[in-house]
Short mmCIF file of C-alpha atoms (C1' of nucleotides) in Angstrom, two decimals:
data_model
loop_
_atom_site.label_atom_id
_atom_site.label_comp_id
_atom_site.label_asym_id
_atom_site.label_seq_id
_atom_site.Cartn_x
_atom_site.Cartn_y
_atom_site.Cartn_z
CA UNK A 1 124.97 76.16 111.04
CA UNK A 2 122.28 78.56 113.42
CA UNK A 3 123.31 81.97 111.88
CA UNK A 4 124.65 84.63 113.87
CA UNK A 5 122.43 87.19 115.47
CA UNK A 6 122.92 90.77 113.83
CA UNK A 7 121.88 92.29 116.80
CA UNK A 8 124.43 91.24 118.97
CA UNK A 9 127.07 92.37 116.32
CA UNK A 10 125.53 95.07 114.63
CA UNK A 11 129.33 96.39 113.19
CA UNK A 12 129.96 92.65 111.59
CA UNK A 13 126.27 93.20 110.11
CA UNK A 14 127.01 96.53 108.92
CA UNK A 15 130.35 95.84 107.73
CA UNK A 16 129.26 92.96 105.69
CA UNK A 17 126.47 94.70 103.80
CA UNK A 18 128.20 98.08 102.93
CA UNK A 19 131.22 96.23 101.38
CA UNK A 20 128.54 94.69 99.24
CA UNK A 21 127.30 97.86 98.27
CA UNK A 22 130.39 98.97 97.53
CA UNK A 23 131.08 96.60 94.77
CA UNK A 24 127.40 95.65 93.81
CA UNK A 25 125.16 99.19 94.46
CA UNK A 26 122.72 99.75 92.10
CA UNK A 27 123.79 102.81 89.58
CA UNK A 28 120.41 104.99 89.49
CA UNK A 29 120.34 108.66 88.42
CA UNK A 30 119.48 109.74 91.99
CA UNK A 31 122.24 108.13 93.33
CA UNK A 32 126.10 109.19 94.18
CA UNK A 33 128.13 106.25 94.29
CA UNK A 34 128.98 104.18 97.46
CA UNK A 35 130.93 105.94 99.71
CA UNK A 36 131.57 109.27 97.56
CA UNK A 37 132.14 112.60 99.47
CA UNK A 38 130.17 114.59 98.05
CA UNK A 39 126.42 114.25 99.35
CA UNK A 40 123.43 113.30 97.00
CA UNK A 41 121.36 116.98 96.50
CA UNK A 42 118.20 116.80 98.34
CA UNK A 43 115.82 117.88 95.58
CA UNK A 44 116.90 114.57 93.60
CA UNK A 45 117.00 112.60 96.55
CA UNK A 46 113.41 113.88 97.78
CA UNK A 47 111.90 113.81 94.22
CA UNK A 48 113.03 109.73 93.52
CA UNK A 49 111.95 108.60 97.27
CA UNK A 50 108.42 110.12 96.70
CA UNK A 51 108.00 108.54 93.07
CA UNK A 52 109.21 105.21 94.61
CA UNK A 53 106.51 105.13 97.12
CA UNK A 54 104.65 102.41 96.25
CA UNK A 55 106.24 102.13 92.97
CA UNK A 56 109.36 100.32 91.01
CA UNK A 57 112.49 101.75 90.41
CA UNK A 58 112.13 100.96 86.73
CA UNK A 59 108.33 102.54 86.37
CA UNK A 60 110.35 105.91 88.35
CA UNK A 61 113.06 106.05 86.04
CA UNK A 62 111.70 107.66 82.65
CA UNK A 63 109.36 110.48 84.85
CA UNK A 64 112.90 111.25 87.28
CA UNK A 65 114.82 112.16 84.13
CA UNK A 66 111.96 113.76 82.68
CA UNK A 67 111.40 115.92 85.74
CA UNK A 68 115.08 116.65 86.37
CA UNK A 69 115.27 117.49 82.78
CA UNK A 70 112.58 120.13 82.99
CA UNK A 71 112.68 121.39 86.86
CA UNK A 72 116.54 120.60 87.84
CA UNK A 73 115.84 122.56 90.99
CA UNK A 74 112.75 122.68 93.83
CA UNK A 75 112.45 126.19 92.95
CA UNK A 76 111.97 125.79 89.33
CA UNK A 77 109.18 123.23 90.12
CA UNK A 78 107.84 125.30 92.45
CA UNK A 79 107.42 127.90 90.35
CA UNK A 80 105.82 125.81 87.45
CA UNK A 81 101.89 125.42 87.04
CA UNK A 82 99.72 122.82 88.53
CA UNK A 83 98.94 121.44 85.69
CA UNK A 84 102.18 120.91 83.74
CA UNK A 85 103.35 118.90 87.35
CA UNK A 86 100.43 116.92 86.95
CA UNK A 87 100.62 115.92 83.45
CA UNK A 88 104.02 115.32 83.57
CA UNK A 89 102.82 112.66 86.59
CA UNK A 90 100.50 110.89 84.39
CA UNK A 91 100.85 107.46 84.74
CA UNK A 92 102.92 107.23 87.48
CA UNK A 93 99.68 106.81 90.16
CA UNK A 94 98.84 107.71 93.21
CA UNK A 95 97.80 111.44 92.20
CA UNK A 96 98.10 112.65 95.89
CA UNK A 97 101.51 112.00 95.52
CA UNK A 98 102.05 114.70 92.89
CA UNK A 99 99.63 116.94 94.67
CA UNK A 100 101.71 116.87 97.47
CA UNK A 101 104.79 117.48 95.75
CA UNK A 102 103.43 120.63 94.25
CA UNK A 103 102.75 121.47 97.61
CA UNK A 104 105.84 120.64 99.04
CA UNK A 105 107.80 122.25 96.56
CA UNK A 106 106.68 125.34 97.21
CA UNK A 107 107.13 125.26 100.96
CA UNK A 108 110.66 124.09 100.48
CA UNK A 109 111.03 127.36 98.14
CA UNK A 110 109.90 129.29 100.60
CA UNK A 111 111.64 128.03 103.35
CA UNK A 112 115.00 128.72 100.94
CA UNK A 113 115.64 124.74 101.32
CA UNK A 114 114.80 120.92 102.86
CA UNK A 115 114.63 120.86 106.51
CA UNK A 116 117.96 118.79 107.20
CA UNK A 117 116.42 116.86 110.13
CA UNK A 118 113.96 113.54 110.12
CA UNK A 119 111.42 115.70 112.33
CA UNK A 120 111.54 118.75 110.11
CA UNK A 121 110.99 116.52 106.62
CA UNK A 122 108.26 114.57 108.65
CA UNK A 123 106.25 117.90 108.59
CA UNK A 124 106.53 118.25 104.41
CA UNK A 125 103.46 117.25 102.68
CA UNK A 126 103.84 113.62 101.57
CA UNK A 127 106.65 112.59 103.63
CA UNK A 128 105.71 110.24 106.11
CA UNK A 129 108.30 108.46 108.19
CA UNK A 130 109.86 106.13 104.96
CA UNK A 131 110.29 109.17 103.14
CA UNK A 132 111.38 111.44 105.66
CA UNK A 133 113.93 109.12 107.04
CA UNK A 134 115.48 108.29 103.75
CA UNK A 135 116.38 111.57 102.92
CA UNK A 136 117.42 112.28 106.04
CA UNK A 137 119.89 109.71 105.89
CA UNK A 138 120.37 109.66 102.69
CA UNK A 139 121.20 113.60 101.49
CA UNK A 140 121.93 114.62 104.91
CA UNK A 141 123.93 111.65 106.62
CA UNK A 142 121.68 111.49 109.52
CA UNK A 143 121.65 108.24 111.11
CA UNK A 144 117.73 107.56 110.48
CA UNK A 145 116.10 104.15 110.43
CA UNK A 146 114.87 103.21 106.90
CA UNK A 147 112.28 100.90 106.83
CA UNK A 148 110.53 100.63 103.37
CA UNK A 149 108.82 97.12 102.06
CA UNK A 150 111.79 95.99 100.95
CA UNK A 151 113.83 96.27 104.59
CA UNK A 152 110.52 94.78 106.43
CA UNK A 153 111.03 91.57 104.44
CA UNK A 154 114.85 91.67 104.78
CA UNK A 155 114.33 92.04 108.86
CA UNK A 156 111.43 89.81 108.60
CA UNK A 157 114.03 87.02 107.10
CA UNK A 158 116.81 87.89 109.27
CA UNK A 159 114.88 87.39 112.57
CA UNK A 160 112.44 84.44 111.38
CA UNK A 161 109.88 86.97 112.58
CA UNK A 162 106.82 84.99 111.89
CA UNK A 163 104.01 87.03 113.06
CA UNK A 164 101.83 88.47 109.89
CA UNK A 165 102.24 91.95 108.56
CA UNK A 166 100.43 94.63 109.52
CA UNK A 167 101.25 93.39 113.11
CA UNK A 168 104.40 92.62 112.78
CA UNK A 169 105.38 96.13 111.71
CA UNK A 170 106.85 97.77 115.34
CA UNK A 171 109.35 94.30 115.66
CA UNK A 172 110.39 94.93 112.20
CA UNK A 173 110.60 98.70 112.80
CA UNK A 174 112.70 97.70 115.96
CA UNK A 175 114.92 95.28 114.41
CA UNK A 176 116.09 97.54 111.74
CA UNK A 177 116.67 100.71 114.87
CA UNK A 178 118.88 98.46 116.20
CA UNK A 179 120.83 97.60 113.16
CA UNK A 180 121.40 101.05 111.97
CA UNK A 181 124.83 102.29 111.99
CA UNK A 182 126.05 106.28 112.72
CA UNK A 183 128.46 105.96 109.80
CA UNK A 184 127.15 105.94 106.46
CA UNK A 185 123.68 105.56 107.32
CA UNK A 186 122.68 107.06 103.69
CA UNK A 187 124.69 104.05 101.93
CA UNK A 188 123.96 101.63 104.57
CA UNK A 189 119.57 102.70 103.77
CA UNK A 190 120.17 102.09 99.98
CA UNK A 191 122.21 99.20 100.69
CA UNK A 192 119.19 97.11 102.71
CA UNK A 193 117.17 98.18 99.54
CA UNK A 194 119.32 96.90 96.96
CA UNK A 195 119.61 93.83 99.04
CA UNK A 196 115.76 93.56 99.31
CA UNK A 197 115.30 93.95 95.39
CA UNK A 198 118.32 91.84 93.93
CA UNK A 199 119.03 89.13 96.57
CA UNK A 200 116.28 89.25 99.00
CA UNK A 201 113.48 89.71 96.69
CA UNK A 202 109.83 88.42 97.82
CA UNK A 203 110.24 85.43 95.51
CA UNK A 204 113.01 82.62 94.80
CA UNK A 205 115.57 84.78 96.77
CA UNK A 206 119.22 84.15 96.32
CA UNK A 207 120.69 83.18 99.24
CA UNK A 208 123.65 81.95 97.85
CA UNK A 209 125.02 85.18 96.83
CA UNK A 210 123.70 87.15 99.65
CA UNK A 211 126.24 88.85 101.99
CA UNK A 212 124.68 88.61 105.19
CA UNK A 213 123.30 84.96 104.94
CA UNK A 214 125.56 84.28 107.83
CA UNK A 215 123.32 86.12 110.31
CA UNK A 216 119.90 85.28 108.42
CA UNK A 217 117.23 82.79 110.54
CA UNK A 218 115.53 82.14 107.56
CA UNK A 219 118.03 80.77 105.41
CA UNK A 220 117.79 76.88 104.69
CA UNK A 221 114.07 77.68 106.36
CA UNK A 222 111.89 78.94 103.58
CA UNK A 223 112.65 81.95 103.10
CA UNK A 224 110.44 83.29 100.28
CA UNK A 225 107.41 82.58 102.50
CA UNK A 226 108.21 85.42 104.61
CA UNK A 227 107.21 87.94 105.60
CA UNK A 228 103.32 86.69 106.31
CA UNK A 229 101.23 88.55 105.54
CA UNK A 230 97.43 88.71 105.87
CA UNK A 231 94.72 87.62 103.38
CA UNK A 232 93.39 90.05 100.96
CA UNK A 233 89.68 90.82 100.18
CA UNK A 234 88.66 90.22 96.71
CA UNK A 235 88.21 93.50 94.52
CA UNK A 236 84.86 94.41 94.07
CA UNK A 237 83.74 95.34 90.22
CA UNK A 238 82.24 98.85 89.65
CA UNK A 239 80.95 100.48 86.61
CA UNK A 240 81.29 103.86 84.62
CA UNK A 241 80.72 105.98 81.72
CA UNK A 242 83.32 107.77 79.67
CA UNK A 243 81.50 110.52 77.15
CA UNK A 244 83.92 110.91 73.85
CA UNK A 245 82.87 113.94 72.72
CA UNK A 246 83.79 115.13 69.57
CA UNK A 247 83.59 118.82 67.53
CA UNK A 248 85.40 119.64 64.18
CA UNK A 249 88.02 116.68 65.26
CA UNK A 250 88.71 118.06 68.97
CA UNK A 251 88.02 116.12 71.98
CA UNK A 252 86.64 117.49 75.27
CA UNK A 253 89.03 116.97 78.19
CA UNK A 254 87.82 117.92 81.85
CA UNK A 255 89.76 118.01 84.85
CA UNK A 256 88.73 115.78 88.03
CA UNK A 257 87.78 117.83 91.14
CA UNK A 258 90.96 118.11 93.09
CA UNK A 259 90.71 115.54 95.73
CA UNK A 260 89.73 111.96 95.46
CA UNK A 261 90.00 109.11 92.62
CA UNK A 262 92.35 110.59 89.78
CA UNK A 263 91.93 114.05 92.04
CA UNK A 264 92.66 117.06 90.02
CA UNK A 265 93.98 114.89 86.72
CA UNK A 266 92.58 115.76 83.34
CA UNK A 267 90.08 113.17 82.26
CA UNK A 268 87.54 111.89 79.80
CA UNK A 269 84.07 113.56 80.83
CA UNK A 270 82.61 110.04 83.60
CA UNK A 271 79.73 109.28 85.90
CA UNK A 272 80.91 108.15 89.21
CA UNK A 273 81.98 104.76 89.30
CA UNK A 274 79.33 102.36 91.04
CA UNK A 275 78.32 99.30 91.70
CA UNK A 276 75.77 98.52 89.18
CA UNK A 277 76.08 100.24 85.63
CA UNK A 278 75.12 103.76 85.83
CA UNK A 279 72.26 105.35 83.39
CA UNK A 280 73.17 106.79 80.20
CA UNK A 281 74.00 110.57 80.33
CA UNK A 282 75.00 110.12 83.95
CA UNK A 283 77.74 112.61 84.76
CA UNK A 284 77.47 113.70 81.00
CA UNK A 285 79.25 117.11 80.36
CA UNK A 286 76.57 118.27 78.40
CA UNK A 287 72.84 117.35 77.38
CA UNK A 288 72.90 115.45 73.90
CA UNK A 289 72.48 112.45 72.03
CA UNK A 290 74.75 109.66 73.70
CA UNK A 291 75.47 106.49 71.47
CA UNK A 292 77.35 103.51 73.01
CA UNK A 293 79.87 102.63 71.13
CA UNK A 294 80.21 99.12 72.01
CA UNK A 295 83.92 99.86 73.60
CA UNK A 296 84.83 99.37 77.14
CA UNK A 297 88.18 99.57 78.99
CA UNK A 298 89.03 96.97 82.04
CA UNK A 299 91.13 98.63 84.33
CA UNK A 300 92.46 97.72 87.88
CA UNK A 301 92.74 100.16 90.72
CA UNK A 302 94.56 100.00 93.93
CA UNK A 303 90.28 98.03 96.04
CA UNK A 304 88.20 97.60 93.01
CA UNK A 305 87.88 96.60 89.22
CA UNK A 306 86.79 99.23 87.14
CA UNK A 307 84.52 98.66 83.93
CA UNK A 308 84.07 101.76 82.03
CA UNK A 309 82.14 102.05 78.79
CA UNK A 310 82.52 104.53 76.01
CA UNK A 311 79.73 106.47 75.05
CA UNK A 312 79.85 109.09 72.27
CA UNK A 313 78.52 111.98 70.46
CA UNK A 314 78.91 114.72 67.93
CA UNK A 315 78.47 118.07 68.65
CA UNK A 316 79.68 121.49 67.00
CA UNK A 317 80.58 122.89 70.46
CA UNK A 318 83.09 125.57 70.42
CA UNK A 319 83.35 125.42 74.47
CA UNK A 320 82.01 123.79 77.62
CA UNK A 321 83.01 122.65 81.04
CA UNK A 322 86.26 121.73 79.75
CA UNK A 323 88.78 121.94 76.91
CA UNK A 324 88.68 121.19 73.56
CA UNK A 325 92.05 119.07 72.45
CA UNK A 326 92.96 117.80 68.74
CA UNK A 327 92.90 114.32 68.26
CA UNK A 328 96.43 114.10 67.23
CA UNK A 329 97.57 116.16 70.59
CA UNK A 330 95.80 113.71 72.95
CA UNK A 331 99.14 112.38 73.88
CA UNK A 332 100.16 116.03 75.91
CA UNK A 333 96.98 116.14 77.34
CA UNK A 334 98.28 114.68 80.88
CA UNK A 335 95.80 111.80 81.07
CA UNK A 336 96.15 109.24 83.48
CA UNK A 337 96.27 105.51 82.54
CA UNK A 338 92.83 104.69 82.60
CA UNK A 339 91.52 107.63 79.98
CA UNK A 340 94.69 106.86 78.00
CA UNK A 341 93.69 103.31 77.26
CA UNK A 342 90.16 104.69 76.45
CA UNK A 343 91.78 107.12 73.84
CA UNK A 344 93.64 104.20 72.03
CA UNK A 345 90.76 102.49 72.21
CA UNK A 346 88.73 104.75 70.17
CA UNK A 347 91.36 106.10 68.47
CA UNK A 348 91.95 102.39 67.06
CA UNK A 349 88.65 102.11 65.74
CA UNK A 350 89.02 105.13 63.37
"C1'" DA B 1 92.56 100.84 113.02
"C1'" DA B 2 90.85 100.72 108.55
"C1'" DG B 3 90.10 102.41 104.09
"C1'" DA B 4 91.37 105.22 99.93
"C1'" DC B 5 94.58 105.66 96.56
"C1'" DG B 6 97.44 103.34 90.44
"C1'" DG B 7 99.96 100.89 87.71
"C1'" DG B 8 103.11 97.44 85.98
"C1'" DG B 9 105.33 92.93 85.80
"C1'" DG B 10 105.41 87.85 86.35
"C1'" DG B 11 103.59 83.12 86.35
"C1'" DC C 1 93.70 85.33 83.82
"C1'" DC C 2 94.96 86.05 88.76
"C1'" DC C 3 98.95 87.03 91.50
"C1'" DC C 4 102.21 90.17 93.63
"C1'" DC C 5 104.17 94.57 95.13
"C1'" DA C 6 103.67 98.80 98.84
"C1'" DG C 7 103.84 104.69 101.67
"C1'" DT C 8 100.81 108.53 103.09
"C1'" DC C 9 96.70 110.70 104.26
"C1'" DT C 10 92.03 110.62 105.81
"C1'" DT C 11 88.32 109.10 108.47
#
DNA sequence: AAGACGGGGGG
DNA sequence: CCCCCAGTCTT
């Protein structure tokens, strides 16, 4: 019954989970199938792993054909603006992400290609060692170590390891080095991820189908609870104000200074966002008669609650510290989640 | 070492 | 409604 430890036969390990993957992998449009010969291209294989940091294969689906669609190589994206990268982003989060792919882009261009190392990804904006190791092992067949989310709970499992992330992070890192194989390492990554999200998934995992339950600690012992991890703090509520201004049926769309909350996204006209309500006309584009509208949009970010109210006026502006978009072209305008809900809102009320 | 940084899905 | 998930960069 006590399961066998993957350590001390890391080829049975191995063995087990990539004939898994062979019959069960996961068909994703960044992928090559299990075992093929012909390597996955690094632009496609770079482009998915930053979208899925910190984000679900199905939210990363619709923008990875839509960006392969439109850029099908780093030096087409490279060569596109800012802004069309960023708007094509919207709604995927985590803005610095698609700031640093602009940025990366272009010093892949430049350099006439990706780095084909671990150490010479690492040094690509937004690739930190998750990223950089699963394209190193995944379009270049470098035997990396992989260790996303899901691999720290499959390790975590595996080795009953029941000390509480974040501390438990270097034994979880040091499980996984020694389970990596120098064969396949690409297959063998994406293999400990499709385990992680269709049999060992953080809730009501399936044991009974799992390949590798032979060598798992944790099976018949609670798995789900695993890994620990520590409490989170409650998210505080701040407050804002969005200014819907309106001329001859255009709206006035800003862009957010280039670093920070939403950094460099086009945007509804806003105060800051602060603890206690802030004063009407705060952060207001322009000087003019502000009516509340009685709308307000809830939204969630990554350490606080955000309530934002709607504030309005007319005006017969013909420009200003931003652009002037139609009402019915509001949908190309690139806005994030939180100034798209505000737009339906309004938009609703009409 | 800790905080900043989105959004969606499930119970 | 609250809960969960989860890499990189900055400070």
């Amino acid at each position: 019954m006590s399961a066998t430890d993957a350590r001390a036969a890391p080829g049975a390990f191995q063995s087990a989970l990539l004939s898994w993957y062979d019959r069960h992998a996961r068909v994703l449009p960044w992928r090559v199938p299990p075992g093929s010969e012909e390597r996955a291209d690094p632009y496609r294989v770079w482009l998915s792993e930053v979208m899925l940091q910190q984000t679900v294969v199905k939210a990363a689906i619709p923008y990875f054909e839509a960006f392969t669609m439109r850029w099908p190589t780093v030096e087409n994206l490279a060569a596109a603006p800012d802004e069309d990268i960023l708007a094509a982003w919207a709604g995927l989060g985590y803005y610095a992400r698609a700031r640093n792919l602009i940025a990366c882009a272009r010093t892949v261009a430049e350099m006439g290609g990706f780095p084909d190392t671990e150490e010479g990804l690492r040094a690509l904006p937004g690739l930190g060692p998750y990223t950089s190791a699963s394209i190193a092992a995944i379009a270049f067949g470098r035997p990396a170590t992989v260790v996303d989310g899901n691999i720290e709970r499959v390790m975590a499992r595996l080795f009953m390891v029941e000390t509480p992330l974040p501390a438990a992070k270097p034994d979880l890192r040091a499980a996984a080095d020694l389970l990596t194989p120098r064969e396949r390492p690409g297959d063998y990554a994406q293999a400990l991820m499709d385990l992680g999200a269709v049999i060992c998934r953080p809730k009501a995992p399936t044991c009974l189908t799992c390949p590798v339950a032979d060598f798992c600690e944790a099976r018949g012992n609670a798995p789900e609870r695993l890994p620990r991890k520590q409490p989170k703090q409650a998210k505080p509520v701040r407050h804002g104000l969005a200014y819907w201004a309106e001329s001859r049926g255009k709206l006035l769309i800003v862009r957010r200074p280039p670093k920070g909350l939403l950094g460099g996204m086009a945007a509804l006209p806003a105060s800051d966002f602060t603890d206690s309500p802030p004063r009407l006309g705060d952060g207001a584009p322009f000087t003019a008669k502000w009516h509340r509208t009685g709308r307000t949009i809830d939204h969630v970010f990554t350490h606080f609650r955000l309530r934002l109210e709607i504030v309005k006026a007319k005006t017969s502006l013909a420009n200003g510290p931003g652009e002037w978009v139609p009402l019915d072209r509001l949908e190309e305008a690139g806005l994030p989640t939180l100034f798209r809900k505000a737009v339906k809102t309004m938009l609703a009320a009409r």
